[in-house]
Short mmCIF file of C-alpha atoms in Angstrom, two decimals:
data_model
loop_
_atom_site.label_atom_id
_atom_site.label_comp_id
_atom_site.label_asym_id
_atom_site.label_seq_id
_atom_site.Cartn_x
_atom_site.Cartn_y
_atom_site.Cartn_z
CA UNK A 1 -57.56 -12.69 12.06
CA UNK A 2 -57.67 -12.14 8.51
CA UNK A 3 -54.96 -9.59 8.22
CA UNK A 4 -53.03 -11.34 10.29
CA UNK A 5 -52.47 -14.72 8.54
CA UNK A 6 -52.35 -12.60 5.17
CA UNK A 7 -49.95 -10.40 6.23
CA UNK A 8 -47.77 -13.62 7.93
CA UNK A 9 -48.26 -14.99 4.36
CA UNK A 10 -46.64 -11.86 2.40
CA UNK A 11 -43.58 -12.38 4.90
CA UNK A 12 -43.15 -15.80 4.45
CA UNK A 13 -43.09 -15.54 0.44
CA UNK A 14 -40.67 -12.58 0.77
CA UNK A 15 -38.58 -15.03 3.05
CA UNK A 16 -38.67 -17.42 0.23
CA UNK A 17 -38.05 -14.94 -2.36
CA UNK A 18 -34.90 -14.01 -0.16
CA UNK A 19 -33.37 -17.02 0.62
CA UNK A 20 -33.80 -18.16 -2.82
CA UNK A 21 -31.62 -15.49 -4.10
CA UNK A 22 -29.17 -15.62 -1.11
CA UNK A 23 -28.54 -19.17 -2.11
CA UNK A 24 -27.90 -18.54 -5.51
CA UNK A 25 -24.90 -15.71 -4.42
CA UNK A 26 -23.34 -18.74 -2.22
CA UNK A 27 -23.61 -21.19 -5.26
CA UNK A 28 -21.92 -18.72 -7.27
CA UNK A 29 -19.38 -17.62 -4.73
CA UNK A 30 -16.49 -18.99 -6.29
CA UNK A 31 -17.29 -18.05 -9.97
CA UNK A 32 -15.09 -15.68 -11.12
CA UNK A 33 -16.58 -11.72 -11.70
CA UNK A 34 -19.74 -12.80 -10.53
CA UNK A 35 -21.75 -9.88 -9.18
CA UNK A 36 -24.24 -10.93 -6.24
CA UNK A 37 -27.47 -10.37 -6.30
CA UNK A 38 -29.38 -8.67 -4.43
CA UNK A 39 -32.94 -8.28 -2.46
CA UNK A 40 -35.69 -6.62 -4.52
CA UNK A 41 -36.45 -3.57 -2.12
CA UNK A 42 -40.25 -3.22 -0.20
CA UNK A 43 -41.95 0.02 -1.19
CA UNK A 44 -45.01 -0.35 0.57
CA UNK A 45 -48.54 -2.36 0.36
CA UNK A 46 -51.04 -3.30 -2.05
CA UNK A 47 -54.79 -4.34 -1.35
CA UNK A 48 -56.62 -6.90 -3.51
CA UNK A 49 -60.34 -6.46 -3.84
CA UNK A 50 -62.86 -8.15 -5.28
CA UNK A 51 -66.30 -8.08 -5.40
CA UNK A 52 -68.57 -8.32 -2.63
CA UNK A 53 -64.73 -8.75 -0.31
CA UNK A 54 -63.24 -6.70 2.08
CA UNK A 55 -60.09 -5.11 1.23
CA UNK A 56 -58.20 -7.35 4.18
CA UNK A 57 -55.27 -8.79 2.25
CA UNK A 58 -52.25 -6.66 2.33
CA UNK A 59 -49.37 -7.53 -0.38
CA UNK A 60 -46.43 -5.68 -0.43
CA UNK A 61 -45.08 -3.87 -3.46
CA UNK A 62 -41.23 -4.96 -4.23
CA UNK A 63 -39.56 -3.21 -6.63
CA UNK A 64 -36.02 -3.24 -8.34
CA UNK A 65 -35.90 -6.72 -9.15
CA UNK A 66 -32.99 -8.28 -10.71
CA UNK A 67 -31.08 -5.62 -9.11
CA UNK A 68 -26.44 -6.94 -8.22
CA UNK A 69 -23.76 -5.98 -6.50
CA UNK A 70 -21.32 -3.70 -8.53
CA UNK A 71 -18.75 -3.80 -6.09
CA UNK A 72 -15.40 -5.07 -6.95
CA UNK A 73 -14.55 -8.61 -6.24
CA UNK A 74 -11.21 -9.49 -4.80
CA UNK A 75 -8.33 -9.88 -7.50
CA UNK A 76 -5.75 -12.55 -7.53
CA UNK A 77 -2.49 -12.70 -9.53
CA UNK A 78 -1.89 -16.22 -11.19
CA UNK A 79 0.48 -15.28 -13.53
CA UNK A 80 -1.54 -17.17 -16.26
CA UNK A 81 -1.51 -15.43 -19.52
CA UNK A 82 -5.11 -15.94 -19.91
CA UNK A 83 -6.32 -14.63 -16.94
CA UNK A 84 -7.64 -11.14 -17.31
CA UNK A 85 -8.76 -8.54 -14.50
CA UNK A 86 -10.57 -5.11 -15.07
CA UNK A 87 -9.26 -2.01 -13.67
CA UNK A 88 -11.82 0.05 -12.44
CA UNK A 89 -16.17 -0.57 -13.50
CA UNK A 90 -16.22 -1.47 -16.82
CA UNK A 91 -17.18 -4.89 -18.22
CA UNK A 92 -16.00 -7.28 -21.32
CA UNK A 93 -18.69 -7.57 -24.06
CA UNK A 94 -19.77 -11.26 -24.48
CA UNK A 95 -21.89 -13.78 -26.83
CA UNK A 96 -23.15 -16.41 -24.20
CA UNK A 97 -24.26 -19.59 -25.65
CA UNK A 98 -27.25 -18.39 -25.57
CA UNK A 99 -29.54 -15.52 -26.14
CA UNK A 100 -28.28 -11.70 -27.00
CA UNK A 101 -24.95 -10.17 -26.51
CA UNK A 102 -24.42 -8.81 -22.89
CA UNK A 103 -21.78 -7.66 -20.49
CA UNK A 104 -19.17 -9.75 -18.21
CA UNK A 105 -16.60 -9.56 -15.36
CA UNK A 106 -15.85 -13.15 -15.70
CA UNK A 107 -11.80 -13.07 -16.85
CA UNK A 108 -10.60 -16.44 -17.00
CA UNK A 109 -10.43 -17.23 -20.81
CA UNK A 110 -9.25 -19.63 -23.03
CA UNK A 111 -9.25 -20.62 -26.72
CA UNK A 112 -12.12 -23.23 -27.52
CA UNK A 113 -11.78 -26.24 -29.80
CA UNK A 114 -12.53 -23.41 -32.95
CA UNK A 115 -10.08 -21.48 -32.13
CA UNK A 116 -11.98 -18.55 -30.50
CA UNK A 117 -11.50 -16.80 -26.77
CA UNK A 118 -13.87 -17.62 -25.01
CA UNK A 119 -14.35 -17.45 -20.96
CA UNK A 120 -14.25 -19.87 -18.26
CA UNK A 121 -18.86 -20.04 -18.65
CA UNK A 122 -18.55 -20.59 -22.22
CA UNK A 123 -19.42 -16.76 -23.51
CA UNK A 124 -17.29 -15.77 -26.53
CA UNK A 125 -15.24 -12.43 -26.19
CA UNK A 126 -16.20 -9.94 -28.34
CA UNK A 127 -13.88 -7.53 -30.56
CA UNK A 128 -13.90 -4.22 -31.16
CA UNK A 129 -16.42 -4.83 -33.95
CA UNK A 130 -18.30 -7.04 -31.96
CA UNK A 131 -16.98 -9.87 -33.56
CA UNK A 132 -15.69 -13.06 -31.87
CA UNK A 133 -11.71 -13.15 -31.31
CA UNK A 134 -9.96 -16.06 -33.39
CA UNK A 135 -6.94 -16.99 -32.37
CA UNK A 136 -4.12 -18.88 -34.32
CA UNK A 137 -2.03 -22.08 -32.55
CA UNK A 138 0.62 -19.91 -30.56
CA UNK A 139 3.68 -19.73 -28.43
CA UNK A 140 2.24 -16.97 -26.28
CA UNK A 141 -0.13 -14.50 -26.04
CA UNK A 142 0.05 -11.08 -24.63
CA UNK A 143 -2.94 -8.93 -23.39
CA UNK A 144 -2.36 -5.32 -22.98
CA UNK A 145 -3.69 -3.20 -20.81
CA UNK A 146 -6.12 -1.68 -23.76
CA UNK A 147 -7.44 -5.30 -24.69
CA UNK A 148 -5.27 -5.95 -27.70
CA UNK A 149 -4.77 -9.31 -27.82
CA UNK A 150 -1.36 -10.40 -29.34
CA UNK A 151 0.58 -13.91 -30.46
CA UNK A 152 3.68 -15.50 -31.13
CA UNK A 153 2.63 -17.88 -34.00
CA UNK A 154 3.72 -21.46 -34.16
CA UNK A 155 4.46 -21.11 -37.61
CA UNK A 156 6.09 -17.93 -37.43
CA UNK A 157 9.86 -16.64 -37.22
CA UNK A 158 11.71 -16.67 -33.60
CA UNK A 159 9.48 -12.96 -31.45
CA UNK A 160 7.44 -12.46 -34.43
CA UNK A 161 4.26 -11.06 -33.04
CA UNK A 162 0.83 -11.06 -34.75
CA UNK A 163 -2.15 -8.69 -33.38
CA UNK A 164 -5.61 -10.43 -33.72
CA UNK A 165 -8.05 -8.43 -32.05
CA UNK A 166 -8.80 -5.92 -29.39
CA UNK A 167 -11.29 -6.97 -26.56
CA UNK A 168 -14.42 -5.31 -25.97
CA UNK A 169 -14.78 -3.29 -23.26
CA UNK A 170 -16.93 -0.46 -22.18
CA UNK A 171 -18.04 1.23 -18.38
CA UNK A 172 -21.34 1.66 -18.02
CA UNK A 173 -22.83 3.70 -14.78
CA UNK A 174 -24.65 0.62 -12.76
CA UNK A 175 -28.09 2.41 -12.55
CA UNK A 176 -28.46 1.68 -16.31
CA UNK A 177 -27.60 -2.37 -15.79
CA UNK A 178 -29.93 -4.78 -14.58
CA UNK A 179 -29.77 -8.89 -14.80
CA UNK A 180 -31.97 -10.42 -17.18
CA UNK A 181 -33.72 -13.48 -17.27
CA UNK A 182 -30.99 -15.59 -18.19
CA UNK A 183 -28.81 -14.00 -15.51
CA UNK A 184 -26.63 -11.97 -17.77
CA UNK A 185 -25.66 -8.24 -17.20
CA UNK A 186 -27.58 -5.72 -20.29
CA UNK A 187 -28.44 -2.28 -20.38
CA UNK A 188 -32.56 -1.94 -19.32
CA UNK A 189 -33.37 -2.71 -22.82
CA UNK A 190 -31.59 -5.92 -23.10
CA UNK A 191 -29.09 -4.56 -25.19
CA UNK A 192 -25.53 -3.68 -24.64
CA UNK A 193 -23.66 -0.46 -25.08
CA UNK A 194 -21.07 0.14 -28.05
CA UNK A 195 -17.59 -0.41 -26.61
CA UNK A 196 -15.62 2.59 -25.67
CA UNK A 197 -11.85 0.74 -24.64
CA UNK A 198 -11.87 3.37 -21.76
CA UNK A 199 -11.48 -0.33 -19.77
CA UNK A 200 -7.74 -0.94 -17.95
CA UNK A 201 -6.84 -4.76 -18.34
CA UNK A 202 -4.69 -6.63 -16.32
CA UNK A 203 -3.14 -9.96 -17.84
CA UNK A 204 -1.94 -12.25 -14.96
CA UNK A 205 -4.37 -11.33 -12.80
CA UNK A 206 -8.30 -12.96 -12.07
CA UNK A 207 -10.84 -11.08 -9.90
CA UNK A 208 -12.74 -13.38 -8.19
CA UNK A 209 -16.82 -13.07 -7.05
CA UNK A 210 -18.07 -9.72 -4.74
CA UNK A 211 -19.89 -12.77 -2.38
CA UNK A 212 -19.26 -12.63 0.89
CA UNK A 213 -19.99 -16.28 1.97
CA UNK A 214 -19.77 -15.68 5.89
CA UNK A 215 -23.05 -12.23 5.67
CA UNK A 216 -24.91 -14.47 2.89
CA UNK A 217 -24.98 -17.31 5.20
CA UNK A 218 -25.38 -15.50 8.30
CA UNK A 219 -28.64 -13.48 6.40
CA UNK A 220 -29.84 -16.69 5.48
CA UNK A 221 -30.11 -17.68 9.34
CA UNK A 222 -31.99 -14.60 10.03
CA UNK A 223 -34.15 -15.15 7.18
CA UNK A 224 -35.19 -18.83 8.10
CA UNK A 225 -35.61 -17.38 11.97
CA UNK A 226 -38.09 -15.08 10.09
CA UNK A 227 -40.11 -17.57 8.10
CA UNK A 228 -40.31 -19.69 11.37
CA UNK A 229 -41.97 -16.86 13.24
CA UNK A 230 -44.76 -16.13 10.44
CA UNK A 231 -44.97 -19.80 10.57
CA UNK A 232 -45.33 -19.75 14.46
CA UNK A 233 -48.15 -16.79 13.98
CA UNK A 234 -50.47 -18.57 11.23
CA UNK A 235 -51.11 -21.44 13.44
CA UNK A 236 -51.18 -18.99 16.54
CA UNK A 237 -54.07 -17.26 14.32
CA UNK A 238 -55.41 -20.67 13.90
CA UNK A 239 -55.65 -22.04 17.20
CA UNK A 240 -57.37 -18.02 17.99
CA UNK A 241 -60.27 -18.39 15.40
CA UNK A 242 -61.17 -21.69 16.58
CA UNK A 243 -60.88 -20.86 20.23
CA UNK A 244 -63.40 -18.52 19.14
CA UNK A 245 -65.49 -21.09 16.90
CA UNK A 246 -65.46 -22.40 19.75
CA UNK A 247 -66.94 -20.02 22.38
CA UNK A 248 -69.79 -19.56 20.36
CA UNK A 249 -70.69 -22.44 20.02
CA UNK A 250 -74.25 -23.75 21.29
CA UNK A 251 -74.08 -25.76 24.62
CA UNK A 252 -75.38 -29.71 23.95
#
């Protein structure tokens, strides 16, 4: 009876664990470049023993945590000069608001109050130096498909252009990402790889999340099915034991 409600236990944190990730892909669904995460993966079991115990309570092992998607979401053209798409696997370099440097799909930029580009979550773009990108009051601004980032100045002549900065880019092989605590994208070592502008950037155009809303929720049903029947089989292993508590029980 033991194993039982300990291994019905182990299932029904795993649900948990499970559903609490699935429901942070749908709350991020319509956030744009966001990768979804996904399930640590179930190795095999652990045994916890103590003195004078038996070794009854299986755990299972779970590796690969903080492991995402690094499919391709679904690109849009908007035809807004400061939407940005990537072309292929690579990822802008970013400064989030907070914490270290780290890597980013997200496209949909603008210039902040300070006159830097910035994204849609707040993260500063980085230049080629790893710099943040300051841009001047303009008429337009052109992205090219390298990530040079160019103006018309409002206080220059009639087409005169003015180049202030190259984005950041770099493709990194997905085995060496992982999503840290904060949620942002870094090499293993929480750090993030020099840019190589091997990146393809397309202005005009936004790629969207890699969630797909209708198998998250549909996962999340089977999920909840599978809590309830752990659920079901600790208080089936309940009414057992004391069914027989109760056999052996003295006669009055």
């Amino acid at each position: 009876m033991d194993k039982l409600i300990f291994t019905a236990l182990n299932s029904v944190s795993t649900a948990q664990e499970d559903s609490i990730i699935r429901s942070n892909n749908l709350a991020n669904a319509s956030v744009p470049g966001f990768r979804r995460d996904i399930e640590p993966k179930s190795i095999g079991t652990s045994f916890l023993s103590t003195m004078e115990q038996y070794q009854t309570r299986n755990f299972a092992i779970r590796e690969g945590r903080n492991r995402f998607s690094a499919d391709q979401g679904s690109v849009a053209y908007t035809a807004e000069q400061t939407d940005v798409a990537i072309e292929g696997k690579g990822y802008f370099i970013v400064q989030p608001p907070e914490g270290e440097m780290a890597l980013s799909r997200r496209g949909d930029f603008r210039v902040n109050a300070d006159g830097f580009l910035m994204d849609g979550g707040g993260s500063l773009l980085m230049n080629d130096a790893l710099q943040p990108i300051e841009v001047a009051p303009h008429r337009k601004m052109t992205i090219n498909q390298s990530g040079m980032v160019i103006i018309e100045p409002f206080d220059g002549e009639p087409f005169e252009t003015q180049e202030v900065g190259t984005i950041a880019t770099a493709e990194v092989e997905h085995s060496q990402l992982t999503k840290h605590g904060d949620g942002k994208i870094r090499l293993l070592d929480g750090t993030v790889p020099p840019p190589d502008g091997l990146s393809k950037l397309n202005q005009g155009y936004l790629e969207g999340s890699n969630v797909n809303t209708v198998e998250e929720l549909v996962e999340s049903l089977n999920r909840q099915r599978g809590y309830e029947l752990n659920i079901k089989m600790i208080t089936m292993a309940k009414d057992l034991d004391e069914a027989s508590t109760s056999l052996m029980r003295l006669p009055n």
